Coordinates of C-alpha atoms in Angstrom, one line a residue:
M1 CA 49.6 -16.7 -7.0
N2 CA 46.2 -16.4 -5.0
G3 CA 43.5 -13.1 -5.8
A4 CA 42.3 -11.3 -2.2
P5 CA 39.6 -13.3 -1.0
A6 CA 35.8 -12.0 -1.9
Q7 CA 34.5 -9.4 0.0
P8 CA 30.7 -11.3 1.7
R9 CA 28.0 -9.5 0.2
R10 CA 25.7 -6.9 1.7
L11 CA 22.4 -8.4 2.7
V12 CA 19.1 -6.0 3.3
L13 CA 15.8 -7.4 5.1
A14 CA 13.3 -5.4 3.4
V15 CA 10.4 -5.9 4.4
D16 CA 6.1 -5.0 3.5
G17 CA 4.2 -5.3 6.3
G18 CA 0.0 -4.5 5.0
N19 CA -3.6 -4.9 7.1
S20 CA -3.5 -8.6 4.7
K21 CA -0.3 -9.3 4.4
T22 CA 3.2 -9.6 5.4
D23 CA 6.0 -9.8 2.5
V24 CA 9.4 -10.4 3.3
A25 CA 13.0 -10.6 1.2
V26 CA 16.3 -10.5 2.6
V27 CA 18.3 -9.4 -0.7
A28 CA 22.3 -9.1 -1.6
D29 CA 23.6 -6.3 -2.2
D30 CA 24.7 -7.4 -6.5
G31 CA 20.7 -7.1 -6.4
E32 CA 20.0 -11.2 -5.8
V33 CA 17.1 -12.4 -4.2
L34 CA 18.0 -14.7 -1.4
A35 CA 15.1 -15.5 0.1
T36 CA 11.3 -14.8 -0.1
A37 CA 7.9 -15.3 2.5
R38 CA 4.8 -14.2 3.5
S39 CA 2.9 -13.7 6.8
G40 CA -0.3 -12.0 8.8
P41 CA -1.5 -9.1 8.7
F42 CA 0.7 -6.3 10.0
L43 CA -1.6 -4.5 12.5
P44 CA 1.0 -2.4 14.8
Q45 CA -3.0 0.2 16.1
S46 CA -4.3 -2.7 17.0
A47 CA -2.5 -6.0 18.2
G48 CA 0.4 -3.6 19.4
V49 CA 3.7 -3.0 17.9
A50 CA 5.4 -6.3 19.7
A51 CA 2.7 -8.5 18.0
A52 CA 2.9 -6.8 14.8
V53 CA 6.9 -7.0 14.2
D54 CA 5.9 -11.0 15.7
V55 CA 4.7 -11.5 12.4
V56 CA 7.7 -9.7 10.9
E57 CA 10.2 -12.5 12.2
R58 CA 8.4 -15.8 11.2
A59 CA 8.6 -14.4 8.2
V60 CA 12.0 -14.1 8.6
A61 CA 12.6 -17.6 9.7
D62 CA 10.8 -18.9 6.8
A63 CA 12.6 -16.6 4.5
V64 CA 16.2 -17.8 5.9
R65 CA 15.4 -21.3 6.4
H66 CA 15.6 -21.8 2.8
V67 CA 18.4 -20.1 2.5
L68 CA 21.0 -20.4 5.1
P69 CA 19.6 -23.4 7.3
A70 CA 22.9 -23.7 9.6
R71 CA 23.2 -20.3 10.3
G72 CA 19.9 -18.8 11.5
R73 CA 19.3 -15.2 10.7
P74 CA 21.5 -14.0 8.3
P75 CA 23.5 -10.8 9.9
F76 CA 21.4 -8.4 7.9
D77 CA 23.6 -4.8 6.6
H78 CA 20.5 -3.8 6.7
V79 CA 16.7 -3.3 7.7
A80 CA 14.3 -1.4 5.4
A81 CA 10.3 -2.3 6.4
Y82 CA 7.8 0.0 4.9
L83 CA 4.9 -0.9 6.9
A84 CA 1.1 0.0 6.8
G85 CA 0.2 1.3 10.6
A86 CA 3.2 3.6 10.2
D87 CA 1.0 6.3 9.8
L88 CA 2.9 9.2 12.3
P89 CA 6.7 10.0 13.1
V90 CA 6.3 8.4 16.0
E91 CA 4.7 5.5 15.3
E92 CA 7.6 5.1 12.7
E93 CA 10.1 5.1 15.9
A94 CA 8.8 3.0 17.6
L95 CA 8.5 -0.1 15.3
A96 CA 12.0 0.9 14.3
R97 CA 13.0 0.1 17.6
E98 CA 11.1 -2.9 18.5
F99 CA 13.7 -4.0 14.9
A100 CA 17.0 -3.0 16.3
A101 CA 16.0 -4.3 19.3
R102 CA 15.3 -7.7 18.5
G103 CA 19.1 -7.6 16.5
F104 CA 17.6 -7.8 12.5
A105 CA 20.1 -5.1 12.2
A106 CA 22.0 -2.4 13.0
D107 CA 20.9 0.2 10.8
V108 CA 16.8 0.2 10.6
V109 CA 14.6 2.2 8.7
V110 CA 10.8 2.4 9.2
R111 CA 8.6 4.1 6.7
N112 CA 5.2 4.3 5.7
D113 CA 4.2 1.1 3.0
T114 CA 3.4 3.9 0.7
F115 CA 7.0 5.0 0.3
A116 CA 7.9 1.4 -0.9
L117 CA 4.6 2.1 -3.7
L118 CA 6.5 5.6 -4.6
R119 CA 10.2 3.9 -5.0
A120 CA 8.7 0.0 -6.7
G121 CA 6.6 2.5 -9.3
A122 CA 8.9 5.5 -10.3
S123 CA 11.5 5.8 -12.1
G124 CA 13.4 7.2 -9.8
P125 CA 13.8 7.4 -5.7
W126 CA 11.5 11.2 -5.4
G127 CA 8.0 11.5 -6.8
V128 CA 4.4 11.3 -5.4
A129 CA 2.3 8.1 -4.7
V130 CA -0.8 7.5 -3.8
V131 CA -2.2 3.9 -2.7
C132 CA -5.9 3.0 -2.8
G133 CA -6.8 -0.2 -1.8
A134 CA -8.7 -1.0 1.5
G135 CA -8.1 2.5 2.9
I136 CA -6.2 5.7 0.7
N137 CA -3.5 7.6 1.1
A138 CA -0.2 9.5 -0.4
V139 CA 2.9 10.8 -0.1
G140 CA 5.6 12.4 -1.9
V141 CA 9.2 13.0 -2.2
S142 CA 11.0 15.9 -4.3
P143 CA 14.4 15.6 -5.8
T144 CA 15.8 16.8 -3.2
G145 CA 14.5 15.4 -0.4
E146 CA 11.6 17.0 1.0
V147 CA 8.4 14.5 1.7
A148 CA 4.8 15.6 1.8
R149 CA 2.6 13.4 3.6
F150 CA -0.7 13.2 5.6
P151 CA -1.6 11.4 9.0
A152 CA -4.1 9.1 7.2
L153 CA -6.1 8.5 10.2
G154 CA -9.4 7.9 8.7
R155 CA -12.0 10.3 8.5
I156 CA -10.7 12.2 11.7
S157 CA -7.9 13.3 9.4
G158 CA -10.3 14.5 6.0
D159 CA -9.3 11.3 4.4
W160 CA -12.3 9.5 2.2
G161 CA -11.7 6.9 -0.2
G162 CA -10.7 3.6 -0.8
G163 CA -12.3 0.3 -1.4
Q164 CA -13.9 0.6 2.6
V165 CA -14.8 3.5 2.8
V166 CA -16.0 3.7 -1.1
G167 CA -18.0 0.2 0.7
E168 CA -19.6 1.9 3.3
D169 CA -21.1 5.1 0.9
A170 CA -22.5 1.7 -1.8
L171 CA -23.9 1.1 2.0
W172 CA -25.7 3.4 2.6
H173 CA -27.4 3.9 -0.4
A174 CA -28.3 0.8 -1.1
A175 CA -29.7 0.6 1.9
R176 CA -32.2 3.8 2.2
A177 CA -32.9 2.7 -1.5
E178 CA -34.6 -0.1 -0.4
D179 CA -36.5 1.1 2.9
G180 CA -37.7 3.6 0.3
R181 CA -35.3 7.3 1.9
G182 CA -33.1 7.5 -1.4
P183 CA -33.8 6.7 -4.6
A184 CA -33.2 3.4 -6.2
T185 CA -29.9 2.2 -7.3
V186 CA -28.7 -1.3 -8.7
L187 CA -25.9 -0.9 -5.4
V188 CA -29.5 -3.1 -3.8
D189 CA -28.9 -5.5 -6.2
V190 CA -24.9 -5.9 -5.8
L191 CA -24.9 -5.9 -2.2
R192 CA -27.3 -8.8 -1.7
A193 CA -25.4 -10.7 -5.0
H194 CA -21.9 -10.3 -2.8
F195 CA -22.8 -11.2 0.5
G196 CA -26.0 -13.9 -0.1
V197 CA -29.1 -11.5 1.8
R198 CA -32.1 -11.4 0.4
T199 CA -32.3 -7.7 2.3
V200 CA -29.7 -4.8 2.8
E201 CA -31.3 -4.6 6.0
E202 CA -30.8 -8.4 6.9
L203 CA -26.5 -7.4 5.8
V204 CA -26.8 -4.1 8.2
L205 CA -28.3 -5.8 10.9
D206 CA -25.7 -8.8 10.2
L207 CA -22.9 -6.5 10.6
H208 CA -24.8 -4.7 13.5
F209 CA -24.4 -7.6 16.1
G210 CA -20.9 -9.2 14.3
R211 CA -22.4 -12.3 12.2
V212 CA -20.8 -10.0 9.5
P213 CA -17.3 -8.2 9.9
H214 CA -17.8 -4.6 9.0
G215 CA -14.3 -4.8 7.1
R216 CA -15.8 -7.2 4.2
L217 CA -17.4 -4.4 3.4
H218 CA -14.5 -3.3 0.8
E219 CA -15.4 -6.0 -1.1
L220 CA -18.2 -4.0 -2.7
A221 CA -15.6 -1.8 -4.7
P222 CA -15.5 -4.4 -8.0
G223 CA -19.4 -4.4 -8.0
V224 CA -18.9 -0.2 -8.0
L225 CA -17.0 0.1 -10.3
A226 CA -19.2 -1.7 -12.7
A227 CA -22.5 -0.4 -11.5
A228 CA -20.8 3.1 -12.1
A229 CA -19.8 1.8 -15.4
G230 CA -23.5 1.0 -16.1
G231 CA -24.8 4.7 -16.2
D232 CA -26.1 4.0 -11.9
A233 CA -26.0 7.3 -10.6
A234 CA -25.5 7.0 -7.2
A235 CA -21.8 4.1 -7.7
L236 CA -20.9 6.5 -10.8
G237 CA -21.2 9.5 -7.7
L238 CA -19.0 7.6 -5.4
V239 CA -16.7 6.6 -8.5
E240 CA -15.5 10.6 -9.7
R241 CA -15.6 10.9 -5.7
L242 CA -13.0 8.6 -5.4
A243 CA -11.0 9.7 -8.6
G244 CA -11.7 13.9 -7.3
E245 CA -9.9 12.1 -4.0
V246 CA -6.9 11.1 -6.1
T247 CA -6.3 13.9 -7.7
T248 CA -6.3 16.4 -4.9
M249 CA -4.0 13.6 -3.0
A250 CA -1.5 14.2 -5.3
R251 CA -2.3 17.7 -7.0
V252 CA -1.0 18.9 -3.0
C253 CA 1.6 16.9 -2.3
L254 CA 3.0 18.4 -5.8
R255 CA 1.8 21.8 -4.8
R256 CA 4.1 21.6 -1.5
L257 CA 6.7 20.0 -2.9
G258 CA 6.7 22.6 -5.3
L259 CA 6.8 19.9 -8.1
L260 CA 3.3 21.2 -10.3
E261 CA 4.6 23.2 -12.7
Q262 CA 7.7 20.5 -13.8
P263 CA 7.1 17.4 -15.0
A264 CA 7.1 14.4 -12.1
E265 CA 5.6 10.7 -11.7
V266 CA 2.8 10.5 -9.5
V267 CA 2.5 6.2 -8.9
L268 CA -0.6 4.9 -8.6
G269 CA -1.0 1.9 -6.6
G270 CA -3.9 -0.5 -4.3
G271 CA -6.0 -3.2 -5.4
V272 CA -8.5 -0.5 -6.3
L273 CA -6.2 1.6 -8.7
R274 CA -3.9 -1.7 -10.0
A275 CA -7.0 -3.0 -11.2
R276 CA -7.7 -0.5 -14.0
D277 CA -10.5 0.2 -14.1
A278 CA -11.4 1.3 -17.6
L279 CA -14.2 4.2 -16.1
L280 CA -12.5 5.1 -13.1
T281 CA -8.6 5.5 -15.6
S282 CA -10.5 7.9 -17.7
L283 CA -11.5 9.9 -14.9
L284 CA -8.5 10.3 -12.6
E285 CA -6.6 10.6 -16.6
R286 CA -9.2 13.8 -16.7
G287 CA -9.0 15.3 -13.6
F288 CA -4.6 15.3 -13.5
A289 CA -4.8 16.6 -17.1
A290 CA -7.0 20.1 -15.5
A291 CA -5.5 19.9 -11.9
A292 CA -2.0 18.9 -13.0
P293 CA -1.1 18.7 -15.5
Y294 CA 2.8 18.2 -16.2
A295 CA 2.0 14.6 -13.3
E296 CA 2.7 11.7 -15.6
M297 CA 0.3 8.8 -13.9
V298 CA 2.2 5.1 -13.8
V299 CA 0.6 2.0 -12.1
A300 CA 2.8 0.2 -10.7
D301 CA 3.5 -2.9 -12.2
V302 CA 5.3 -4.2 -9.5
P303 CA 4.7 -5.5 -5.5
P304 CA 5.5 -2.4 -2.3
I305 CA 7.9 -5.1 -1.0
V306 CA 10.3 -4.5 -4.7
G307 CA 10.4 -0.4 -3.6
A308 CA 11.1 -1.7 0.5
A309 CA 14.3 -3.6 -1.3
L310 CA 15.7 -1.1 -3.7
N311 CA 15.3 1.9 -0.5
G312 CA 17.8 -0.7 1.2
L313 CA 19.5 -1.4 -1.9
D314 CA 20.5 2.8 -2.2
R315 CA 21.1 2.9 1.4
L316 CA 24.0 0.2 0.6
G317 CA 24.4 2.9 -2.3
A318 CA 24.3 -0.4 -4.3
G319 CA 24.9 0.1 -8.5
E320 CA 22.1 0.2 -11.1
A321 CA 23.1 -3.0 -11.8
A322 CA 21.6 -3.6 -8.9
R323 CA 18.7 -2.4 -9.5
S324 CA 17.9 -3.8 -12.3
R325 CA 19.1 -6.9 -11.7
L326 CA 16.7 -6.5 -8.6
R327 CA 13.5 -5.4 -10.5
A328 CA 13.7 -7.7 -13.4
R329 CA 13.8 -10.9 -11.3
Y330 CA 10.1 -9.8 -9.9
A331 CA 9.0 -9.2 -13.7
E332 CA 9.4 -12.7 -13.9
G333 CA 7.3 -13.8 -11.0
V334 CA 7.1 -13.8 -7.2
P335 CA 10.9 -15.0 -6.7
A336 CA 11.9 -18.2 -4.5

């Protein structure tokens, strides 16, 4: 007598949409990663919602082509999309409508990509995450599901930090040092060497006339960290301020959620924090010891797409074995 036919596995489409790239993963409810793909930057605020989701659709088509060439796009049971540019609830809702309208799945969750970082780095679904890459942002989730977040719209919403702002301020110090309005700083040499210019003024004019994209200033962050480690006063001031901003954002999230007086994980991610710079790390450790002594700093060791997929598995009610299988696959390296 034959047994009952096996139930088909349910599928999660996990999406990590970033300012520089978009990653997708097709994950079964037992944690197996069936396919992955990468496409271009996810930029809904500048390119528009439809164009941004086009980027995801291209990545999905590429991923599915490798695992289900005859079926085309599989019938996803859930879309877990964690996206840069989804900074406000109204933006999350607009993107979710676009995903649903294209038939990706009936069940779609869209959230800011910082929530994926939190799930990727924390031992469970709650805690605080601070991302510091080109920009800076933080979110917190309590054990009962309350959320703390910021608008994260740049300087107009009170933000300071991330590689872009650090680069802009490094240029400010270098320009003033070169023309005599400010004290000497090795940031002048850092900037000249990185961009291959003879003077800081040359770079200023290149930026002004569009010969160098303004967004490239975030590339200066490693040089600023190195200059700070060497004792340069201007660079050290920037790194100290950055550590203070990371600590402050985490502390405010913890306080809002009533977690300041109990152990809680604070996940750190983004290129600037993942680099584990010795000086910045020591400043963060001292800052947390003073401002949030119960917080446990955790640097995420897997990419945010893992957090998106874990949230998707949570949504499907998958067990710990599935989550462990997913993490193990990414710990081995980029799947598929």
